[in-house]
């Protein structure tokens, strides 16, 4: 059975009409009807029940549809990857980063690209720990940057740097203070599903503090925007304070300190190209790892 036949079948399901599906995929209705009939003969069961007024997909047709959609998606993804190999001598390097890394990662990639002109990069933002692991194991990314150590026998997880969490405030609030306790302040924090929030919750629990949370957001960008509007104070990684979004805001050290470590994760069993290995070295060199 060919991919094109599966695409024809999916079109009939989508439009619930042989006539409309044939029109949209630019073939004649008799040809489409004959194709679906051949598929049913090959499978040994009906995909559709046809009447003079309508068609209805059968239960087996529904199950076949779900498999067909998955196969067609995988086919097109594979062809896209093969196309990448054709248009470039070096396939694209895929890197997963965190929002707070948007200042230093471009510097490293620019330096790498100067040594490897024409190299194509794809930057992704994957926040969930399990998704990072799966993306590495499934060869979907070459490098995964995380804010926690990945403990998996097939993954190298190397600590790059440690950074503080800091308090972001309007420039005229606490301007005379170098450090501050956040236990009684109105705080803007990440939503519960993020690792950063788990770091902060562990901190509050250790300090036996119940924080005053006025807002919960998905991104540091949103948090700092609300600080600009004086809705509260945001706890963010120090590295993110270098972003343009924090212009006009003040940074204060939190006491007691909250810290996190950033890790670079790669798949041990993957045969990385020279370009990928070079980029890994550039990341380590930027943070003086192994020197």
PDB file of C-alpha atoms in Angstrom:
ATOM      1  CA  UNK A   1       0.000   0.000   0.000  1.00  0.00           C
ATOM      2  CA  UNK A   2       1.391   3.396  -1.006  1.00  0.00           C
ATOM      3  CA  UNK A   3       1.552   6.620   1.011  1.00  0.00           C
ATOM      4  CA  UNK A   4      -0.522   8.324  -1.686  1.00  0.00           C
ATOM      5  CA  UNK A   5      -3.353   5.843  -1.095  1.00  0.00           C
ATOM      6  CA  UNK A   6      -3.282   6.614   2.606  1.00  0.00           C
ATOM      7  CA  UNK A   7      -3.413  10.343   1.840  1.00  0.00           C
ATOM      8  CA  UNK A   8      -6.444   9.763  -0.409  1.00  0.00           C
ATOM      9  CA  UNK A   9      -8.177   7.814   2.349  1.00  0.00           C
ATOM     10  CA  UNK A  10      -7.422  10.535   4.934  1.00  0.00           C
ATOM     11  CA  UNK A  11      -8.886  13.141   2.571  1.00  0.00           C
ATOM     12  CA  UNK A  12     -12.153  11.192   2.250  1.00  0.00           C
ATOM     13  CA  UNK A  13     -12.408  10.989   6.036  1.00  0.00           C
ATOM     14  CA  UNK A  14     -11.602  14.693   6.401  1.00  0.00           C
ATOM     15  CA  UNK A  15     -14.233  15.877   3.932  1.00  0.00           C
ATOM     16  CA  UNK A  16     -16.679  12.986   4.489  1.00  0.00           C
ATOM     17  CA  UNK A  17     -17.284  13.049   0.766  1.00  0.00           C
ATOM     18  CA  UNK A  18     -15.689  11.369  -2.242  1.00  0.00           C
ATOM     19  CA  UNK A  19     -16.688  14.301  -4.430  1.00  0.00           C
ATOM     20  CA  UNK A  20     -15.187  16.986  -2.175  1.00  0.00           C
ATOM     21  CA  UNK A  21     -12.059  14.948  -1.422  1.00  0.00           C
ATOM     22  CA  UNK A  22     -11.439  14.308  -5.124  1.00  0.00           C
ATOM     23  CA  UNK A  23     -11.784  18.022  -5.800  1.00  0.00           C
ATOM     24  CA  UNK A  24      -9.322  18.992  -3.067  1.00  0.00           C
ATOM     25  CA  UNK A  25      -6.646  16.444  -4.040  1.00  0.00           C
ATOM     26  CA  UNK A  26      -7.127  17.107  -7.755  1.00  0.00           C
ATOM     27  CA  UNK A  27      -8.087  13.683  -9.075  1.00  0.00           C
ATOM     28  CA  UNK A  28     -11.311  12.418 -10.593  1.00  0.00           C
ATOM     29  CA  UNK A  29     -13.975  10.972  -8.319  1.00  0.00           C
ATOM     30  CA  UNK A  30     -14.012   7.597 -10.139  1.00  0.00           C
ATOM     31  CA  UNK A  31     -10.240   7.279  -9.639  1.00  0.00           C
ATOM     32  CA  UNK A  32     -10.579   8.088  -5.938  1.00  0.00           C
ATOM     33  CA  UNK A  33     -13.447   5.635  -5.503  1.00  0.00           C
ATOM     34  CA  UNK A  34     -11.468   2.913  -7.273  1.00  0.00           C
ATOM     35  CA  UNK A  35      -8.418   3.566  -5.086  1.00  0.00           C
ATOM     36  CA  UNK A  36     -10.421   3.238  -1.854  1.00  0.00           C
ATOM     37  CA  UNK A  37     -12.082   0.064  -3.184  1.00  0.00           C
ATOM     38  CA  UNK A  38      -8.657  -1.470  -3.927  1.00  0.00           C
ATOM     39  CA  UNK A  39      -7.510  -0.595  -0.414  1.00  0.00           C
ATOM     40  CA  UNK A  40     -10.573  -2.329   1.055  1.00  0.00           C
ATOM     41  CA  UNK A  41      -9.905  -5.403  -1.074  1.00  0.00           C
ATOM     42  CA  UNK A  42      -6.287  -5.499   0.087  1.00  0.00           C
ATOM     43  CA  UNK A  43      -7.274  -5.064   3.733  1.00  0.00           C
ATOM     44  CA  UNK A  44     -10.156  -7.496   3.618  1.00  0.00           C
ATOM     45  CA  UNK A  45     -12.692  -5.188   5.256  1.00  0.00           C
ATOM     46  CA  UNK A  46     -14.745  -2.101   4.457  1.00  0.00           C
ATOM     47  CA  UNK A  47     -13.478   1.330   5.369  1.00  0.00           C
ATOM     48  CA  UNK A  48     -16.713   3.108   4.543  1.00  0.00           C
ATOM     49  CA  UNK A  49     -20.400   2.255   4.321  1.00  0.00           C
ATOM     50  CA  UNK A  50     -21.801   3.947   1.244  1.00  0.00           C
ATOM     51  CA  UNK A  51     -25.403   4.921   0.583  1.00  0.00           C
ATOM     52  CA  UNK A  52     -26.948   7.028  -2.136  1.00  0.00           C
ATOM     53  CA  UNK A  53     -27.034  10.010   0.241  1.00  0.00           C
ATOM     54  CA  UNK A  54     -23.941   9.758   2.436  1.00  0.00           C
ATOM     55  CA  UNK A  55     -20.900   7.778   3.507  1.00  0.00           C
ATOM     56  CA  UNK A  56     -20.032   6.645   7.017  1.00  0.00           C
ATOM     57  CA  UNK A  57     -16.686   5.393   8.247  1.00  0.00           C
ATOM     58  CA  UNK A  58     -16.710   1.934   9.819  1.00  0.00           C
ATOM     59  CA  UNK A  59     -15.206   1.056  13.229  1.00  0.00           C
ATOM     60  CA  UNK A  60     -12.324  -0.726  11.514  1.00  0.00           C
ATOM     61  CA  UNK A  61     -12.021   2.287   9.228  1.00  0.00           C
ATOM     62  CA  UNK A  62     -11.573   4.527  12.286  1.00  0.00           C
ATOM     63  CA  UNK A  63      -8.788   2.331  13.649  1.00  0.00           C
ATOM     64  CA  UNK A  64      -7.126   2.245  10.229  1.00  0.00           C
ATOM     65  CA  UNK A  65      -7.456   6.054  10.008  1.00  0.00           C
ATOM     66  CA  UNK A  66      -5.461   6.615  13.203  1.00  0.00           C
ATOM     67  CA  UNK A  67      -2.639   4.380  11.924  1.00  0.00           C
ATOM     68  CA  UNK A  68      -2.749   6.009   8.488  1.00  0.00           C
ATOM     69  CA  UNK A  69      -2.401   9.527   9.917  1.00  0.00           C
ATOM     70  CA  UNK A  70       0.610   8.460  11.976  1.00  0.00           C
ATOM     71  CA  UNK A  71       2.265   6.752   9.001  1.00  0.00           C
ATOM     72  CA  UNK A  72       1.753   9.738   6.703  1.00  0.00           C
ATOM     73  CA  UNK A  73       3.120  12.152   9.326  1.00  0.00           C
ATOM     74  CA  UNK A  74       6.190   9.989   9.887  1.00  0.00           C
ATOM     75  CA  UNK A  75       6.733   9.689   6.140  1.00  0.00           C
ATOM     76  CA  UNK A  76       6.711  13.453   5.607  1.00  0.00           C
ATOM     77  CA  UNK A  77       8.956  14.043   8.636  1.00  0.00           C
ATOM     78  CA  UNK A  78      11.428  11.489   7.274  1.00  0.00           C
ATOM     79  CA  UNK A  79      11.371  13.069   3.824  1.00  0.00           C
ATOM     80  CA  UNK A  80      11.995  16.490   5.377  1.00  0.00           C
ATOM     81  CA  UNK A  81      15.043  15.127   7.185  1.00  0.00           C
ATOM     82  CA  UNK A  82      16.319  13.532   3.978  1.00  0.00           C
ATOM     83  CA  UNK A  83      15.808  16.842   2.182  1.00  0.00           C
ATOM     84  CA  UNK A  84      17.891  18.567   4.850  1.00  0.00           C
ATOM     85  CA  UNK A  85      20.723  16.165   4.052  1.00  0.00           C
ATOM     86  CA  UNK A  86      20.462  17.034   0.368  1.00  0.00           C
ATOM     87  CA  UNK A  87      20.375  20.830   0.605  1.00  0.00           C
ATOM     88  CA  UNK A  88      23.268  21.071   3.022  1.00  0.00           C
ATOM     89  CA  UNK A  89      26.503  19.173   3.337  1.00  0.00           C
ATOM     90  CA  UNK A  90      25.979  19.301   7.113  1.00  0.00           C
ATOM     91  CA  UNK A  91      22.485  18.471   8.483  1.00  0.00           C
ATOM     92  CA  UNK A  92      20.969  21.057  10.798  1.00  0.00           C
ATOM     93  CA  UNK A  93      22.142  20.995  14.400  1.00  0.00           C
ATOM     94  CA  UNK A  94      19.155  20.890  16.745  1.00  0.00           C
ATOM     95  CA  UNK A  95      19.545  22.410  20.191  1.00  0.00           C
ATOM     96  CA  UNK A  96      17.011  22.673  22.992  1.00  0.00           C
ATOM     97  CA  UNK A  97      17.521  25.699  25.241  1.00  0.00           C
ATOM     98  CA  UNK A  98      15.767  27.455  28.102  1.00  0.00           C
ATOM     99  CA  UNK A  99      14.406  30.990  27.923  1.00  0.00           C
ATOM    100  CA  UNK A 100      17.119  32.316  30.246  1.00  0.00           C
ATOM    101  CA  UNK A 101      19.859  31.210  27.817  1.00  0.00           C
ATOM    102  CA  UNK A 102      18.831  33.554  25.032  1.00  0.00           C
ATOM    103  CA  UNK A 103      21.857  35.801  25.609  1.00  0.00           C
ATOM    104  CA  UNK A 104      24.825  33.433  25.712  1.00  0.00           C
ATOM    105  CA  UNK A 105      23.672  30.694  23.303  1.00  0.00           C
ATOM    106  CA  UNK A 106      23.553  33.076  20.277  1.00  0.00           C
ATOM    107  CA  UNK A 107      27.106  34.202  21.094  1.00  0.00           C
ATOM    108  CA  UNK A 108      28.341  30.602  21.063  1.00  0.00           C
ATOM    109  CA  UNK A 109      26.462  29.744  17.868  1.00  0.00           C
ATOM    110  CA  UNK A 110      27.749  32.856  16.106  1.00  0.00           C
ATOM    111  CA  UNK A 111      31.319  31.916  17.005  1.00  0.00           C
ATOM    112  CA  UNK A 112      30.700  28.334  15.863  1.00  0.00           C
ATOM    113  CA  UNK A 113      29.165  29.504  12.594  1.00  0.00           C
ATOM    114  CA  UNK A 114      32.216  31.630  11.830  1.00  0.00           C
ATOM    115  CA  UNK A 115      34.236  28.414  11.862  1.00  0.00           C
ATOM    116  CA  UNK A 116      31.530  26.422  10.056  1.00  0.00           C
ATOM    117  CA  UNK A 117      29.923  28.821   7.545  1.00  0.00           C
ATOM    118  CA  UNK A 118      26.755  27.496   5.960  1.00  0.00           C
ATOM    119  CA  UNK A 119      25.881  25.355   8.974  1.00  0.00           C
ATOM    120  CA  UNK A 120      22.122  25.303   9.641  1.00  0.00           C
ATOM    121  CA  UNK A 121      20.850  25.404  13.242  1.00  0.00           C
ATOM    122  CA  UNK A 122      17.437  24.804  14.770  1.00  0.00           C
ATOM    123  CA  UNK A 123      16.733  26.216  18.235  1.00  0.00           C
ATOM    124  CA  UNK A 124      13.924  24.623  20.246  1.00  0.00           C
ATOM    125  CA  UNK A 125      12.547  25.364  23.698  1.00  0.00           C
ATOM    126  CA  UNK A 126      11.735  22.139  25.548  1.00  0.00           C
ATOM    127  CA  UNK A 127      11.013  22.688  29.238  1.00  0.00           C
ATOM    128  CA  UNK A 128       9.757  19.327  30.440  1.00  0.00           C
ATOM    129  CA  UNK A 129      12.427  16.951  31.778  1.00  0.00           C
ATOM    130  CA  UNK A 130      10.849  13.814  30.283  1.00  0.00           C
ATOM    131  CA  UNK A 131      10.478  15.507  26.899  1.00  0.00           C
ATOM    132  CA  UNK A 132      14.174  16.382  26.856  1.00  0.00           C
ATOM    133  CA  UNK A 133      15.112  12.770  27.583  1.00  0.00           C
ATOM    134  CA  UNK A 134      12.753  11.455  24.889  1.00  0.00           C
ATOM    135  CA  UNK A 135      13.985  14.000  22.349  1.00  0.00           C
ATOM    136  CA  UNK A 136      17.569  12.892  22.916  1.00  0.00           C
ATOM    137  CA  UNK A 137      16.770   9.171  22.856  1.00  0.00           C
ATOM    138  CA  UNK A 138      14.684   9.565  19.681  1.00  0.00           C
ATOM    139  CA  UNK A 139      17.484  11.521  17.916  1.00  0.00           C
ATOM    140  CA  UNK A 140      15.224  14.594  17.652  1.00  0.00           C
ATOM    141  CA  UNK A 141      17.854  16.929  19.140  1.00  0.00           C
ATOM    142  CA  UNK A 142      21.641  16.861  19.340  1.00  0.00           C
ATOM    143  CA  UNK A 143      22.075  18.963  22.489  1.00  0.00           C
ATOM    144  CA  UNK A 144      19.606  19.525  25.317  1.00  0.00           C
ATOM    145  CA  UNK A 145      20.282  22.285  27.852  1.00  0.00           C
ATOM    146  CA  UNK A 146      18.461  21.789  31.155  1.00  0.00           C
ATOM    147  CA  UNK A 147      18.279  23.239  34.645  1.00  0.00           C
ATOM    148  CA  UNK A 148      18.567  19.834  36.281  1.00  0.00           C
ATOM    149  CA  UNK A 149      20.840  16.831  35.984  1.00  0.00           C
ATOM    150  CA  UNK A 150      19.599  14.143  33.590  1.00  0.00           C
ATOM    151  CA  UNK A 151      20.114  10.738  35.181  1.00  0.00           C
ATOM    152  CA  UNK A 152      19.979   8.224  32.336  1.00  0.00           C
ATOM    153  CA  UNK A 153      22.530   5.569  31.404  1.00  0.00           C
ATOM    154  CA  UNK A 154      22.508   6.592  27.729  1.00  0.00           C
ATOM    155  CA  UNK A 155      22.855  10.354  28.300  1.00  0.00           C
ATOM    156  CA  UNK A 156      25.911  12.439  29.187  1.00  0.00           C
ATOM    157  CA  UNK A 157      24.834  15.262  31.507  1.00  0.00           C
ATOM    158  CA  UNK A 158      27.633  17.801  32.065  1.00  0.00           C
ATOM    159  CA  UNK A 159      27.338  20.764  34.436  1.00  0.00           C
ATOM    160  CA  UNK A 160      28.090  24.013  32.569  1.00  0.00           C
ATOM    161  CA  UNK A 161      27.532  26.727  35.176  1.00  0.00           C
ATOM    162  CA  UNK A 162      25.739  27.668  38.365  1.00  0.00           C
ATOM    163  CA  UNK A 163      23.637  30.792  38.740  1.00  0.00           C
ATOM    164  CA  UNK A 164      21.584  32.547  41.407  1.00  0.00           C
ATOM    165  CA  UNK A 165      17.921  33.320  41.293  1.00  0.00           C
ATOM    166  CA  UNK A 166      17.471  37.057  41.800  1.00  0.00           C
ATOM    167  CA  UNK A 167      14.618  39.442  42.535  1.00  0.00           C
ATOM    168  CA  UNK A 168      13.575  41.833  39.768  1.00  0.00           C
ATOM    169  CA  UNK A 169      11.955  45.081  40.909  1.00  0.00           C
ATOM    170  CA  UNK A 170      11.115  48.510  39.473  1.00  0.00           C
ATOM    171  CA  UNK A 171      14.282  50.604  39.486  1.00  0.00           C
ATOM    172  CA  UNK A 172      13.097  52.881  42.310  1.00  0.00           C
ATOM    173  CA  UNK A 173      12.074  50.058  44.709  1.00  0.00           C
ATOM    174  CA  UNK A 174      14.688  48.900  47.244  1.00  0.00           C
ATOM    175  CA  UNK A 175      17.305  50.877  45.349  1.00  0.00           C
ATOM    176  CA  UNK A 176      19.505  51.179  48.448  1.00  0.00           C
ATOM    177  CA  UNK A 177      19.523  47.429  49.205  1.00  0.00           C
ATOM    178  CA  UNK A 178      22.049  44.907  47.903  1.00  0.00           C
ATOM    179  CA  UNK A 179      20.115  41.884  49.194  1.00  0.00           C
ATOM    180  CA  UNK A 180      16.617  41.148  50.458  1.00  0.00           C
ATOM    181  CA  UNK A 181      14.378  38.469  51.946  1.00  0.00           C
ATOM    182  CA  UNK A 182      11.413  37.615  49.727  1.00  0.00           C
ATOM    183  CA  UNK A 183       9.228  35.897  52.317  1.00  0.00           C
ATOM    184  CA  UNK A 184       6.790  38.837  52.732  1.00  0.00           C
ATOM    185  CA  UNK A 185       6.907  40.286  49.207  1.00  0.00           C
ATOM    186  CA  UNK A 186       4.183  40.028  46.519  1.00  0.00           C
ATOM    187  CA  UNK A 187       5.773  37.595  44.066  1.00  0.00           C
ATOM    188  CA  UNK A 188       5.371  36.722  40.407  1.00  0.00           C
ATOM    189  CA  UNK A 189       6.406  33.076  39.954  1.00  0.00           C
ATOM    190  CA  UNK A 190       6.429  30.450  37.186  1.00  0.00           C
ATOM    191  CA  UNK A 191       3.484  28.075  36.913  1.00  0.00           C
ATOM    192  CA  UNK A 192       3.562  24.834  38.879  1.00  0.00           C
ATOM    193  CA  UNK A 193       4.575  22.511  36.028  1.00  0.00           C
ATOM    194  CA  UNK A 194       7.982  24.132  35.502  1.00  0.00           C
ATOM    195  CA  UNK A 195      11.239  23.006  37.082  1.00  0.00           C
ATOM    196  CA  UNK A 196      12.031  26.576  38.164  1.00  0.00           C
ATOM    197  CA  UNK A 197       8.847  26.612  40.233  1.00  0.00           C
ATOM    198  CA  UNK A 198       9.836  23.327  41.856  1.00  0.00           C
ATOM    199  CA  UNK A 199      13.202  24.869  42.773  1.00  0.00           C
ATOM    200  CA  UNK A 200      11.408  27.804  44.387  1.00  0.00           C
ATOM    201  CA  UNK A 201       8.823  25.641  46.162  1.00  0.00           C
ATOM    202  CA  UNK A 202      11.640  23.538  47.647  1.00  0.00           C
ATOM    203  CA  UNK A 203      13.312  26.748  48.820  1.00  0.00           C
ATOM    204  CA  UNK A 204      10.161  28.041  50.487  1.00  0.00           C
ATOM    205  CA  UNK A 205       9.557  24.694  52.131  1.00  0.00           C
ATOM    206  CA  UNK A 206      13.137  24.585  53.427  1.00  0.00           C
ATOM    207  CA  UNK A 207      12.734  28.118  54.808  1.00  0.00           C
ATOM    208  CA  UNK A 208       9.330  27.224  56.268  1.00  0.00           C
ATOM    209  CA  UNK A 209       7.830  30.159  54.371  1.00  0.00           C
ATOM    210  CA  UNK A 210       4.447  30.476  52.718  1.00  0.00           C
ATOM    211  CA  UNK A 211       5.057  32.927  49.856  1.00  0.00           C
ATOM    212  CA  UNK A 212       2.645  35.656  48.825  1.00  0.00           C
ATOM    213  CA  UNK A 213       2.018  34.834  45.155  1.00  0.00           C
ATOM    214  CA  UNK A 214       0.122  37.469  43.178  1.00  0.00           C
ATOM    215  CA  UNK A 215       0.716  36.081  39.676  1.00  0.00           C
ATOM    216  CA  UNK A 216       1.808  32.824  38.036  1.00  0.00           C
ATOM    217  CA  UNK A 217       3.115  32.897  34.467  1.00  0.00           C
ATOM    218  CA  UNK A 218       4.650  30.628  31.817  1.00  0.00           C
ATOM    219  CA  UNK A 219       7.625  32.750  30.806  1.00  0.00           C
ATOM    220  CA  UNK A 220      10.169  35.089  32.400  1.00  0.00           C
ATOM    221  CA  UNK A 221       9.280  37.616  29.722  1.00  0.00           C
ATOM    222  CA  UNK A 222       5.708  37.768  31.027  1.00  0.00           C
ATOM    223  CA  UNK A 223       6.949  37.991  34.627  1.00  0.00           C
ATOM    224  CA  UNK A 224       9.178  40.978  33.883  1.00  0.00           C
ATOM    225  CA  UNK A 225       6.403  42.682  31.917  1.00  0.00           C
ATOM    226  CA  UNK A 226       4.217  42.506  35.020  1.00  0.00           C
ATOM    227  CA  UNK A 227       7.079  43.922  37.116  1.00  0.00           C
ATOM    228  CA  UNK A 228       7.187  46.858  34.694  1.00  0.00           C
ATOM    229  CA  UNK A 229       3.477  47.333  35.486  1.00  0.00           C
ATOM    230  CA  UNK A 230       4.231  47.188  39.251  1.00  0.00           C
ATOM    231  CA  UNK A 231       2.087  44.097  39.775  1.00  0.00           C
ATOM    232  CA  UNK A 232       4.716  42.473  42.008  1.00  0.00           C
ATOM    233  CA  UNK A 233       8.317  41.277  42.050  1.00  0.00           C
ATOM    234  CA  UNK A 234       9.645  38.455  39.887  1.00  0.00           C
ATOM    235  CA  UNK A 235      12.111  35.745  40.895  1.00  0.00           C
ATOM    236  CA  UNK A 236      14.179  34.869  37.809  1.00  0.00           C
ATOM    237  CA  UNK A 237      17.595  33.344  37.007  1.00  0.00           C
ATOM    238  CA  UNK A 238      20.394  35.919  37.061  1.00  0.00           C
ATOM    239  CA  UNK A 239      21.304  35.117  33.467  1.00  0.00           C
ATOM    240  CA  UNK A 240      17.869  36.251  32.277  1.00  0.00           C
ATOM    241  CA  UNK A 241      18.463  39.668  33.856  1.00  0.00           C
ATOM    242  CA  UNK A 242      20.810  40.327  30.936  1.00  0.00           C
ATOM    243  CA  UNK A 243      17.847  40.237  28.518  1.00  0.00           C
ATOM    244  CA  UNK A 244      16.521  43.383  26.876  1.00  0.00           C
ATOM    245  CA  UNK A 245      13.165  42.795  28.564  1.00  0.00           C
ATOM    246  CA  UNK A 246      14.634  43.750  31.957  1.00  0.00           C
ATOM    247  CA  UNK A 247      15.846  47.202  30.846  1.00  0.00           C
ATOM    248  CA  UNK A 248      14.771  49.770  33.415  1.00  0.00           C
ATOM    249  CA  UNK A 249      14.406  47.213  36.190  1.00  0.00           C
ATOM    250  CA  UNK A 250      16.613  46.597  39.204  1.00  0.00           C
ATOM    251  CA  UNK A 251      18.159  43.309  40.333  1.00  0.00           C
ATOM    252  CA  UNK A 252      18.583  42.429  44.011  1.00  0.00           C
ATOM    253  CA  UNK A 253      20.320  39.424  45.530  1.00  0.00           C
ATOM    254  CA  UNK A 254      17.990  37.126  47.475  1.00  0.00           C
ATOM    255  CA  UNK A 255      18.897  36.178  51.040  1.00  0.00           C
ATOM    256  CA  UNK A 256      19.271  33.318  51.776  1.00  0.00           C
ATOM    257  CA  UNK A 257      20.475  32.597  48.251  1.00  0.00           C
ATOM    258  CA  UNK A 258      18.653  30.324  45.758  1.00  0.00           C
ATOM    259  CA  UNK A 259      20.837  28.669  43.122  1.00  0.00           C
ATOM    260  CA  UNK A 260      20.500  26.305  40.184  1.00  0.00           C
ATOM    261  CA  UNK A 261      22.897  24.449  37.899  1.00  0.00           C
ATOM    262  CA  UNK A 262      22.645  24.350  34.104  1.00  0.00           C
ATOM    263  CA  UNK A 263      23.540  21.094  32.338  1.00  0.00           C
ATOM    264  CA  UNK A 264      24.390  20.192  28.739  1.00  0.00           C
ATOM    265  CA  UNK A 265      22.980  16.804  27.749  1.00  0.00           C
ATOM    266  CA  UNK A 266      23.960  14.634  24.782  1.00  0.00           C
ATOM    267  CA  UNK A 267      23.244  11.057  23.709  1.00  0.00           C
ATOM    268  CA  UNK A 268      26.200   8.706  24.282  1.00  0.00           C
ATOM    269  CA  UNK A 269      25.411   6.206  21.527  1.00  0.00           C
ATOM    270  CA  UNK A 270      24.861   8.821  18.801  1.00  0.00           C
ATOM    271  CA  UNK A 271      27.655   9.249  16.271  1.00  0.00           C
ATOM    272  CA  UNK A 272      27.897  13.044  16.294  1.00  0.00           C
ATOM    273  CA  UNK A 273      29.360  14.893  13.350  1.00  0.00           C
ATOM    274  CA  UNK A 274      32.481  17.004  13.685  1.00  0.00           C
ATOM    275  CA  UNK A 275      30.297  20.114  13.588  1.00  0.00           C
ATOM    276  CA  UNK A 276      28.174  18.954  16.541  1.00  0.00           C
ATOM    277  CA  UNK A 277      31.238  17.938  18.545  1.00  0.00           C
ATOM    278  CA  UNK A 278      32.730  21.337  17.806  1.00  0.00           C
ATOM    279  CA  UNK A 279      29.602  23.112  19.087  1.00  0.00           C
ATOM    280  CA  UNK A 280      29.683  21.013  22.264  1.00  0.00           C
ATOM    281  CA  UNK A 281      33.282  22.150  22.795  1.00  0.00           C
ATOM    282  CA  UNK A 282      32.349  25.767  22.159  1.00  0.00           C
ATOM    283  CA  UNK A 283      29.676  25.551  24.897  1.00  0.00           C
ATOM    284  CA  UNK A 284      32.206  24.071  27.321  1.00  0.00           C
ATOM    285  CA  UNK A 285      34.845  26.653  26.374  1.00  0.00           C
ATOM    286  CA  UNK A 286      32.392  29.513  26.944  1.00  0.00           C
ATOM    287  CA  UNK A 287      31.977  28.361  30.548  1.00  0.00           C
ATOM    288  CA  UNK A 288      35.624  27.235  30.953  1.00  0.00           C
ATOM    289  CA  UNK A 289      34.619  23.608  31.496  1.00  0.00           C
ATOM    290  CA  UNK A 290      37.573  21.220  31.598  1.00  0.00           C
ATOM    291  CA  UNK A 291      40.148  23.993  31.548  1.00  0.00           C
TER     292      UNK A 291
END
